[in-house]
Coordinates of C-alpha atoms in Angstrom, one line a residue:
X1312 CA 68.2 76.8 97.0
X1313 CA 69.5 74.1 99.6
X1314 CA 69.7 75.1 103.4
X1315 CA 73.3 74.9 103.0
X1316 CA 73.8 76.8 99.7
X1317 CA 71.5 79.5 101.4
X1318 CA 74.1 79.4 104.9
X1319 CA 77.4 79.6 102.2
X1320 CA 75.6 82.7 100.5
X1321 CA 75.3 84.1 104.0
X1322 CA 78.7 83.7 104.7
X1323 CA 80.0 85.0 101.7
X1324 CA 77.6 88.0 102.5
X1325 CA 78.9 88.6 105.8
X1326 CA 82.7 87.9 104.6
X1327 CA 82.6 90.9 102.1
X1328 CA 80.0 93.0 104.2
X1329 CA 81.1 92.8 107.9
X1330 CA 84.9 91.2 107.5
X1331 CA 86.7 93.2 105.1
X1332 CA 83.9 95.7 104.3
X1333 CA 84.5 96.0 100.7
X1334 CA 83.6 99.8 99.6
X1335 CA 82.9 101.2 96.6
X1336 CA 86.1 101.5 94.3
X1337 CA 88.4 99.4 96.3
X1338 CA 90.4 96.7 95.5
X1339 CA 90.3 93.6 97.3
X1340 CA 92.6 90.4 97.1
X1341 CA 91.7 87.0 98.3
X1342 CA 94.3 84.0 99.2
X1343 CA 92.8 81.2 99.4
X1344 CA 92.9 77.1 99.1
X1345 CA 92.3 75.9 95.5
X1346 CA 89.8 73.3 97.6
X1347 CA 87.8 76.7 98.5
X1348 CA 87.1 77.8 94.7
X1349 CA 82.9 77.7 95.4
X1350 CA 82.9 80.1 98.2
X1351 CA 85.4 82.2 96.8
X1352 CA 83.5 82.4 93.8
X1353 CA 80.8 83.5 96.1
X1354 CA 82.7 85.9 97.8
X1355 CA 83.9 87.7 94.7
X1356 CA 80.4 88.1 93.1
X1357 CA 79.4 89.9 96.5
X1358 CA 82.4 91.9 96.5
X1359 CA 81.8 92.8 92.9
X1360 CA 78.1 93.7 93.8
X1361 CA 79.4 95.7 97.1
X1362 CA 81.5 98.1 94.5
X1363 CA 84.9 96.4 94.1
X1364 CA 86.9 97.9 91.5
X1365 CA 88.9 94.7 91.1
X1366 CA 89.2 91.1 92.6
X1367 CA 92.1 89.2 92.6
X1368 CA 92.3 85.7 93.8
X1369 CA 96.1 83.8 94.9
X1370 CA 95.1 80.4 95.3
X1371 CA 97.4 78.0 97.0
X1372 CA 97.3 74.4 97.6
X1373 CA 98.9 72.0 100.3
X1374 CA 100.2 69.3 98.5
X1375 CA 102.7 71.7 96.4
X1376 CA 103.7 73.1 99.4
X1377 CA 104.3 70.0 100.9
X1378 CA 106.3 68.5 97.8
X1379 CA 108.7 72.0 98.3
X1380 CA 109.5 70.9 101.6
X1381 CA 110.2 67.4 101.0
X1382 CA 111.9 67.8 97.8
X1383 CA 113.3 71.3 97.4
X1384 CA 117.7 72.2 98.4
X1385 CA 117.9 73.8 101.5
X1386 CA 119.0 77.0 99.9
X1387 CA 115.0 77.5 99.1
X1388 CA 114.0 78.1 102.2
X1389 CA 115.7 81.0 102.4
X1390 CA 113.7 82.6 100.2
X1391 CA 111.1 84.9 100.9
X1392 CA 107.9 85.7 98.3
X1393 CA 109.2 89.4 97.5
X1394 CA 106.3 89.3 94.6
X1395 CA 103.9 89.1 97.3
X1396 CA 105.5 91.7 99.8
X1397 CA 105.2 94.0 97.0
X1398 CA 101.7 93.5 96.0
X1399 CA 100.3 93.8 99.5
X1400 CA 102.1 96.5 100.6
X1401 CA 100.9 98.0 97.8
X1402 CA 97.1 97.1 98.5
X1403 CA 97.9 98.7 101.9
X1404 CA 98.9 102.2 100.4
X1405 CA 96.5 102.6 98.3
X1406 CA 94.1 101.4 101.0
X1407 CA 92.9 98.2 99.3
X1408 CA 91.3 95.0 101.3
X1409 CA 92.4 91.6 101.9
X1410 CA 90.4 88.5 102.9
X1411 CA 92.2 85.4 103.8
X1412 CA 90.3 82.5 103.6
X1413 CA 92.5 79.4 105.5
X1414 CA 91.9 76.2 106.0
X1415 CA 95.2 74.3 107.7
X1416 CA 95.6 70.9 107.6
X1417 CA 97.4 70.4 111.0
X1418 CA 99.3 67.6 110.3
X1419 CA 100.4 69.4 106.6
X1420 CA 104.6 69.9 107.5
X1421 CA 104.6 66.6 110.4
X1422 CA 107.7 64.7 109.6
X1423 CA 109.5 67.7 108.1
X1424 CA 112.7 69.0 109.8
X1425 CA 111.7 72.0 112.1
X1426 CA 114.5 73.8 110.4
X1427 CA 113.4 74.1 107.2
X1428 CA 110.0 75.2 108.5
X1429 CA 111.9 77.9 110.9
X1430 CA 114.0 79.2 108.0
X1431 CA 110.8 79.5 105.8
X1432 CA 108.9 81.1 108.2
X1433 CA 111.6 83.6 109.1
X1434 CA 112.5 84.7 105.5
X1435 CA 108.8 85.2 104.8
X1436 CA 108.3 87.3 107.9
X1437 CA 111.8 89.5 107.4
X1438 CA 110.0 90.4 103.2
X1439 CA 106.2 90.9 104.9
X1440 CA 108.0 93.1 107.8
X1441 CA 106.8 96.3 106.2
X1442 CA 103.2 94.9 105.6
X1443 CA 102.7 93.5 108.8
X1444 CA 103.7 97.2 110.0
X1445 CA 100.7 98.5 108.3
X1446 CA 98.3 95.7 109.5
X1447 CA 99.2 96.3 113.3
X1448 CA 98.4 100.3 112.8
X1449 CA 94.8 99.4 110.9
X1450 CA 96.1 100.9 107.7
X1451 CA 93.8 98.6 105.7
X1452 CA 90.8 96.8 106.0
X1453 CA 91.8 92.8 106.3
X1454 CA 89.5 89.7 107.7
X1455 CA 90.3 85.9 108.1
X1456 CA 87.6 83.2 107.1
X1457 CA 87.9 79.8 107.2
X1458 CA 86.2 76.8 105.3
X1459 CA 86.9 72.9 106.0
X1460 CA 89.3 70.8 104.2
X1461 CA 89.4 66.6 104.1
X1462 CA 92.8 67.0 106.4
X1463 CA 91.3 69.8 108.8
X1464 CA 88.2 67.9 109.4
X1465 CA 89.4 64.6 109.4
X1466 CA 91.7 65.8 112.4
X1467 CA 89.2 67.3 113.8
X1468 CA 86.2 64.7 113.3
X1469 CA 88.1 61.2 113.6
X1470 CA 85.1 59.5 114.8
X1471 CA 83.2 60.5 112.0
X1472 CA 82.5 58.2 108.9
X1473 CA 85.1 59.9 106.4
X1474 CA 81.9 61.0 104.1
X1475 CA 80.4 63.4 107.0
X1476 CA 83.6 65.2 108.1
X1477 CA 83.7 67.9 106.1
X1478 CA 79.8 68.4 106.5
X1479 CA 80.2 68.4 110.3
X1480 CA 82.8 71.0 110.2
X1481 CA 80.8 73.4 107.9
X1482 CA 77.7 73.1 110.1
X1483 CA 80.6 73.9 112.9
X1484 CA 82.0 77.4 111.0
X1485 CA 78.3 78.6 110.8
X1486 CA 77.4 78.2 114.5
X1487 CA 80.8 80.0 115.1
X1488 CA 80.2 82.9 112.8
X1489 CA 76.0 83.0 113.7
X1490 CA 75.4 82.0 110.3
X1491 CA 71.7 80.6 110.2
X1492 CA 70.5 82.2 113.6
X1493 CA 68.2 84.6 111.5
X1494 CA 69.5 88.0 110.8
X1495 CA 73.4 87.2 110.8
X1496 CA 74.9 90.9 110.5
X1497 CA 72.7 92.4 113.0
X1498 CA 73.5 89.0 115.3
X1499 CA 77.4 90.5 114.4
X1500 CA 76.4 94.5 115.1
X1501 CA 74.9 93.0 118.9
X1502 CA 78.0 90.6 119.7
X1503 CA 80.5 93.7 118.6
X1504 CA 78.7 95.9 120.7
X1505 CA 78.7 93.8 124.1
X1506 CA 82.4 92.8 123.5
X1507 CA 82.8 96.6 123.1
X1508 CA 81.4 96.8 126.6
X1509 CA 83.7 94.8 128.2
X1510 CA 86.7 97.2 126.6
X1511 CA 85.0 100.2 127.3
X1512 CA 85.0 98.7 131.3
X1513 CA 88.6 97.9 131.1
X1514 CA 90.2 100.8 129.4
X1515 CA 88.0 102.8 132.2
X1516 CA 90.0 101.1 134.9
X1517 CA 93.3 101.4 133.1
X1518 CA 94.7 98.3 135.5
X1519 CA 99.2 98.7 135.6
X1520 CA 98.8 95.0 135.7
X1521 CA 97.4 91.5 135.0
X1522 CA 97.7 88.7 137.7
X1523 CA 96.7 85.0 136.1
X1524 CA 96.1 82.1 138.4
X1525 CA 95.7 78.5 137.3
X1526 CA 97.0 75.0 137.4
X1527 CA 100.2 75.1 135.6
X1528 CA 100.2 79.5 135.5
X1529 CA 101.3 82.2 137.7
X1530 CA 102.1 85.3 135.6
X1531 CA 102.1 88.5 136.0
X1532 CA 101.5 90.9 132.7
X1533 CA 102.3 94.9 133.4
X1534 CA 100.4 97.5 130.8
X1535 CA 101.8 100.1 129.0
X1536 CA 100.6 103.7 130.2
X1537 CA 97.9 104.7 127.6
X1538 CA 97.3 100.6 126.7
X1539 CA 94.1 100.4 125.0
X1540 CA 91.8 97.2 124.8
X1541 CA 90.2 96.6 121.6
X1542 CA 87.5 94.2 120.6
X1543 CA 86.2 92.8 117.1
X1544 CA 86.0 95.3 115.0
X1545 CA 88.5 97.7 113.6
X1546 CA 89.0 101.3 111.6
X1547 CA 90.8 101.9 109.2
X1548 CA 92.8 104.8 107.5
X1549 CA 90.5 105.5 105.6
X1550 CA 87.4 105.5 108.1
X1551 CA 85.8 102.1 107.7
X1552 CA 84.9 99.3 109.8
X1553 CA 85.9 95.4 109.5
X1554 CA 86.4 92.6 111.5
X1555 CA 89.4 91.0 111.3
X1556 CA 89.1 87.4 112.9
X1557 CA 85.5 85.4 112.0
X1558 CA 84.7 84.4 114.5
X1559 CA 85.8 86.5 117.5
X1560 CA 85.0 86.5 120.9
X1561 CA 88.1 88.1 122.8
X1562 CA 88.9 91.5 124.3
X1563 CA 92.6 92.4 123.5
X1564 CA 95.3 94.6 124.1
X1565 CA 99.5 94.9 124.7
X1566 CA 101.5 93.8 127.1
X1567 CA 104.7 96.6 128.8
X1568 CA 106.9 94.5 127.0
X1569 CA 109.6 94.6 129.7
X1570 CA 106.8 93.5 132.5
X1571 CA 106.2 90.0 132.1
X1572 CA 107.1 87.7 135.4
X1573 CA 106.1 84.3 136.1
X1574 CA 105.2 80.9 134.2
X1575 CA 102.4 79.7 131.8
X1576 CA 101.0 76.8 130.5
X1577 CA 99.2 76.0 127.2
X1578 CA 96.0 74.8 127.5
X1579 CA 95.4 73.7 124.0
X1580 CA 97.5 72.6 121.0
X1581 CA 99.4 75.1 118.7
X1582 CA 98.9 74.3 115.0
X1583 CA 101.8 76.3 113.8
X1584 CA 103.9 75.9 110.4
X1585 CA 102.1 72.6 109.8
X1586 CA 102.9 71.5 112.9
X1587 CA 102.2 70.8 115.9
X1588 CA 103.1 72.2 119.4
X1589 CA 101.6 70.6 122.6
X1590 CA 101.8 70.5 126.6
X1591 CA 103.9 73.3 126.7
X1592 CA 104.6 76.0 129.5
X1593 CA 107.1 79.3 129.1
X1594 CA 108.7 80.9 131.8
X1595 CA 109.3 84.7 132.0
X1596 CA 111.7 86.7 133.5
X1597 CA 111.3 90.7 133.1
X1598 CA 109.8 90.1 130.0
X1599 CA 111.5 87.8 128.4
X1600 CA 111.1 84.0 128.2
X1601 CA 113.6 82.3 129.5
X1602 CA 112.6 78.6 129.7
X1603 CA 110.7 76.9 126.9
X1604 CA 109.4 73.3 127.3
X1605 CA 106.9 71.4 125.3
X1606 CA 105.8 67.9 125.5
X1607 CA 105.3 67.7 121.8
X1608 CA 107.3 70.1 119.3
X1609 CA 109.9 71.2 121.4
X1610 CA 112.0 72.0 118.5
X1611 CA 109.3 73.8 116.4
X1612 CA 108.5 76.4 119.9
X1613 CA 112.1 76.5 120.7
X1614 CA 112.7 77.7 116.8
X1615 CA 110.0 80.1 116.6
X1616 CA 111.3 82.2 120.3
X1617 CA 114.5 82.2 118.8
X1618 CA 113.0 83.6 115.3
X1619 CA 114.3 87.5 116.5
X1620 CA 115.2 89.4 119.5
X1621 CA 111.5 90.1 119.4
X1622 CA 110.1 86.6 119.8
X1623 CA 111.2 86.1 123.4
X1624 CA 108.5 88.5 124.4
X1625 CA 105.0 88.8 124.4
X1626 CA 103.3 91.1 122.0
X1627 CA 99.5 90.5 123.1
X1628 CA 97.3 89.9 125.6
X1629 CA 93.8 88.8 125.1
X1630 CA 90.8 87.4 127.2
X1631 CA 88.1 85.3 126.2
X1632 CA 85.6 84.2 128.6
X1633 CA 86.0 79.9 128.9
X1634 CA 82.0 79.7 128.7
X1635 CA 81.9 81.3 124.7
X1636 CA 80.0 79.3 122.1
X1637 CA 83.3 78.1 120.6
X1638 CA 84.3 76.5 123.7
X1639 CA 81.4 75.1 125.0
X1640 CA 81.1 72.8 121.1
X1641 CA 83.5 70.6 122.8
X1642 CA 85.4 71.3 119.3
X1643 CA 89.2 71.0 119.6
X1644 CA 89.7 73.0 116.1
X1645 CA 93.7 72.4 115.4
X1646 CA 93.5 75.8 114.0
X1647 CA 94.1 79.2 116.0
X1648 CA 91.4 81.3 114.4
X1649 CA 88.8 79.0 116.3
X1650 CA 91.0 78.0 119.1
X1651 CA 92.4 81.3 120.6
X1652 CA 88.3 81.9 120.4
X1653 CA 87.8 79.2 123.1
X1654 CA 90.4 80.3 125.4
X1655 CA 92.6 83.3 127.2
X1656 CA 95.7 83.9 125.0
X1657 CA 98.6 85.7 124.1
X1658 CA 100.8 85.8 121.8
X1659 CA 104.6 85.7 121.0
X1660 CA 106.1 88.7 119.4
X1661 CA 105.0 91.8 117.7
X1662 CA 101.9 94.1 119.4
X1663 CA 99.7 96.0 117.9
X1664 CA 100.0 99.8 117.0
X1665 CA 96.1 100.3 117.4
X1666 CA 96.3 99.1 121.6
X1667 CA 98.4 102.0 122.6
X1668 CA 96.9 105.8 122.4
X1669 CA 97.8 107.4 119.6
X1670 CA 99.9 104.2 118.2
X1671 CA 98.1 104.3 114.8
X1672 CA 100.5 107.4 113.9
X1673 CA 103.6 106.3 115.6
X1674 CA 106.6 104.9 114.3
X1675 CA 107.8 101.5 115.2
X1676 CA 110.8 103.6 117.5
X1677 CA 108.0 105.4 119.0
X1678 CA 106.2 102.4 119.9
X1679 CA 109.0 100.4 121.3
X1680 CA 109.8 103.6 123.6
X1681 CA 106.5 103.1 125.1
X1682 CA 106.9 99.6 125.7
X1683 CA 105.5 97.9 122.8
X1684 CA 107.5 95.1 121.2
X1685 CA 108.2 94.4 117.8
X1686 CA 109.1 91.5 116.3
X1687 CA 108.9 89.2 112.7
X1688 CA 106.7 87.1 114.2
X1689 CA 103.3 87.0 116.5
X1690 CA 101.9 83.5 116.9
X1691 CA 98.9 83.6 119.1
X1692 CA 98.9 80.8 122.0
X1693 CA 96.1 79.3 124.3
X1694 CA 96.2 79.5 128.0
X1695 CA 92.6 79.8 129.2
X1696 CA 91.0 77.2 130.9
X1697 CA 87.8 76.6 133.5
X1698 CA 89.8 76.9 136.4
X1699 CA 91.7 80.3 135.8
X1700 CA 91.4 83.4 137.8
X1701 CA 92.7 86.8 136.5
X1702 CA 93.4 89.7 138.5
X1703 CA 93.6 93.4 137.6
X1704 CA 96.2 95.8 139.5
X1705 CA 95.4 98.9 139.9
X1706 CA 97.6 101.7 140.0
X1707 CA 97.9 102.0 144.0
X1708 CA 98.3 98.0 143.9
X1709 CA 94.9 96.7 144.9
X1710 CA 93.9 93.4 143.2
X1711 CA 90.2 93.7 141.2
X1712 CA 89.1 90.2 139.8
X1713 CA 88.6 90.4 135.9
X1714 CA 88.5 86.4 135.3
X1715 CA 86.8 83.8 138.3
X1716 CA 86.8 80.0 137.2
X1717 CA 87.6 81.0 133.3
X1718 CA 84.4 83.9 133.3
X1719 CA 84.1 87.7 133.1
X1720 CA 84.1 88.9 136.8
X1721 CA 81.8 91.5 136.0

């Protein structure tokens, strides 16, 4: 077996073992890229050999979804997938697993008008509403993956001679997910366990808010009493452990939705709905953003804060030292699974049940009552940067630092 064929079988490994944790009896669904069909075969056989009771693969492919945004009316768009609303919602009551396995092209919708991509995106989050419900209070176990395409690695690679793009990315996803560093899961169980460390120190000190400094950013984030910070891996209902971003490196939780003062500036391009968003900064004003401007995609940002009442706030809040391995490859990825890995982010729209005590068996009323926000959207954004200092407030006002120069402060 080839050094790479032996990394791709560790991958898969790790995909069904650590991501989604495929048990015994469960059902398990992959999307994927038709481009991805020999690691998906891979990733089925392991999940077949973990227990699953039944695989089922939705492939999809860029170049038809391409052709349905240049060619289709304008009525399509406002059209949701019902047939897949229904299937994973029902995956997620009967406590079934999910592995998405993505690899954007960047560039895929560039040229397309930013309304068609707005009303798509919108009439796909209002039919998933329910599901994504479920996913934000752990009520299944779900992972994302991601393996290279042409387009992803060709915007990623440019220097490269076209024939080593795709082979520079892969070697790129293993570094990032500690494939062929030995023993990959227990490299995974000792990474989980020091990023669980720096939650454990910050739910400890329960900060009432977050004070960022950097060029471009002054904000100030308040906390919901009883936030929790969470780290990589997850429960769910039914008492087992996943991972739901490979890689990971960040430390997360939610933001008081109605305490967010200040200004912000990306640090790193938004791939979002085949697009993308650049040089951009939000303002905030109790809250709620109140002045959007972007170099590059203006229309495309100022679309997706306008998606609902709830995408003017923040739903996340997540730190990730600037030092990680995925920042220091010098590797600007186009793609946020890698990205917000690099950097500090947060992210526009709906939090998470799981960061708030006793969320996990609260209604979406009960949440927003303590401060949570919800929304049809959450699109994770990149902030973080070399040069940025975060402060913790404590609850008598003193300022700890958490963040010096883009590192842990402790």
């Amino acid at each position: 077996m080839s050094d790479f064929q032996t990394k791709l079988e560790q991958y898969a490994e790790l995909a069904v073992r650590v991501g989604v944790n495929v048990q015994a009896g469960q059902k398990l669904i992959i999307n994927a890229p038709i481009h991805a069909v020999d690691f998906v075969r891979l990733v089925t056989r392991k999940a077949y050999e973990a227990g699953a009771l039944l695989v089922k693969v939705n492939w999809g492919d860029d170049q038809v979804t391409r052709m349905r945004y240049e060619l289709a009316p304008d009525e399509s768009f406002d059209i949701g997938p019902k047939w897949y609303a229904a299937e994973m919602e029902e995956l997620a009551e009967n406590q079934g697993a999910v592995l998405h396995v993505v690899s954007d092209d960047p560039d895929l919708l560039k040229g397309i008008d930013s309304k068609r991509i707005a009303a798509s995106q919108k009439a796909s989050s209002m039919v998933l509403s329910k599901y994504r419900e479920y996913v934000q209070s752990d009520k299944m176990s779900w992972s994302i993956v991601a393996v290279p395409s042409e387009s992803w690695a060709a915007k990623v690679f440019p220097e490269l001679p076209a024939e080593e793009q795709v082979n520079s990315m892969w070697d790129y996803i293993f570094k990032a997910v500690r494939v062929g560093e030995g023993d990959t899961i227990a490299a995974w169980q000792k990474h989980v366990s020091l990023l669980n460390e720096k939650a454990a120190y910050l739910n400890e000190k329960a900060y009432k808010q977050l004070h960022y400094v950097a060029p471009g950013t002054d904000l100030t984030i308040g906390l919901p009493e009883g936030h929790l910070w969470a780290a990589a891996d997850s429960i769910s209902e039914r008492g087992d452990a996943f991972i739901a971003n490979m890689p990971t490196e960040e430390v997360f939780t939610a933001p008081l939705k109605t305490d967010v003062n200040g200004y912000v500036s990306s640090t790193k391009p938004l791939s979002y709905g085949g697009t993308i968003i650049d040089n951009f900064k939000l303002t905030f004003k109790d809250g709620r953003i109140v002045g959007v401007e972007a170099e590059k995609g203006q229309d495309t940002l100022a679309h997706l804060v306008e998606m609902d009442e709830g995408a003017h706030y923040l739903g996340e809040v997540a730190l990730v030292p600037h030092r990680s391995p995925i920042s220091e490859s010098n590797i600007l990825y186009y793609n946020t699974l890698f990205d917000e890995n690099a950097s500090n982010h947060l992210a526009i729209g709906s939090a998470y049940a799981f960061n708030l005590q006793g969320g996990k068996q609260m209604n979406r009323e009960e949440l927003t009552a303590r401060g949570l926000n919800n929304s049809l959207v959450h699109v994770d954004f990149m902030i973080g940067s070399g040069e940025m200092d975060i402060y913790g407030i404590t609850q008598d006002g003193q300022q700890e630092p958490i963040f010096k120069q883009g590192g842990w402060a402790f």
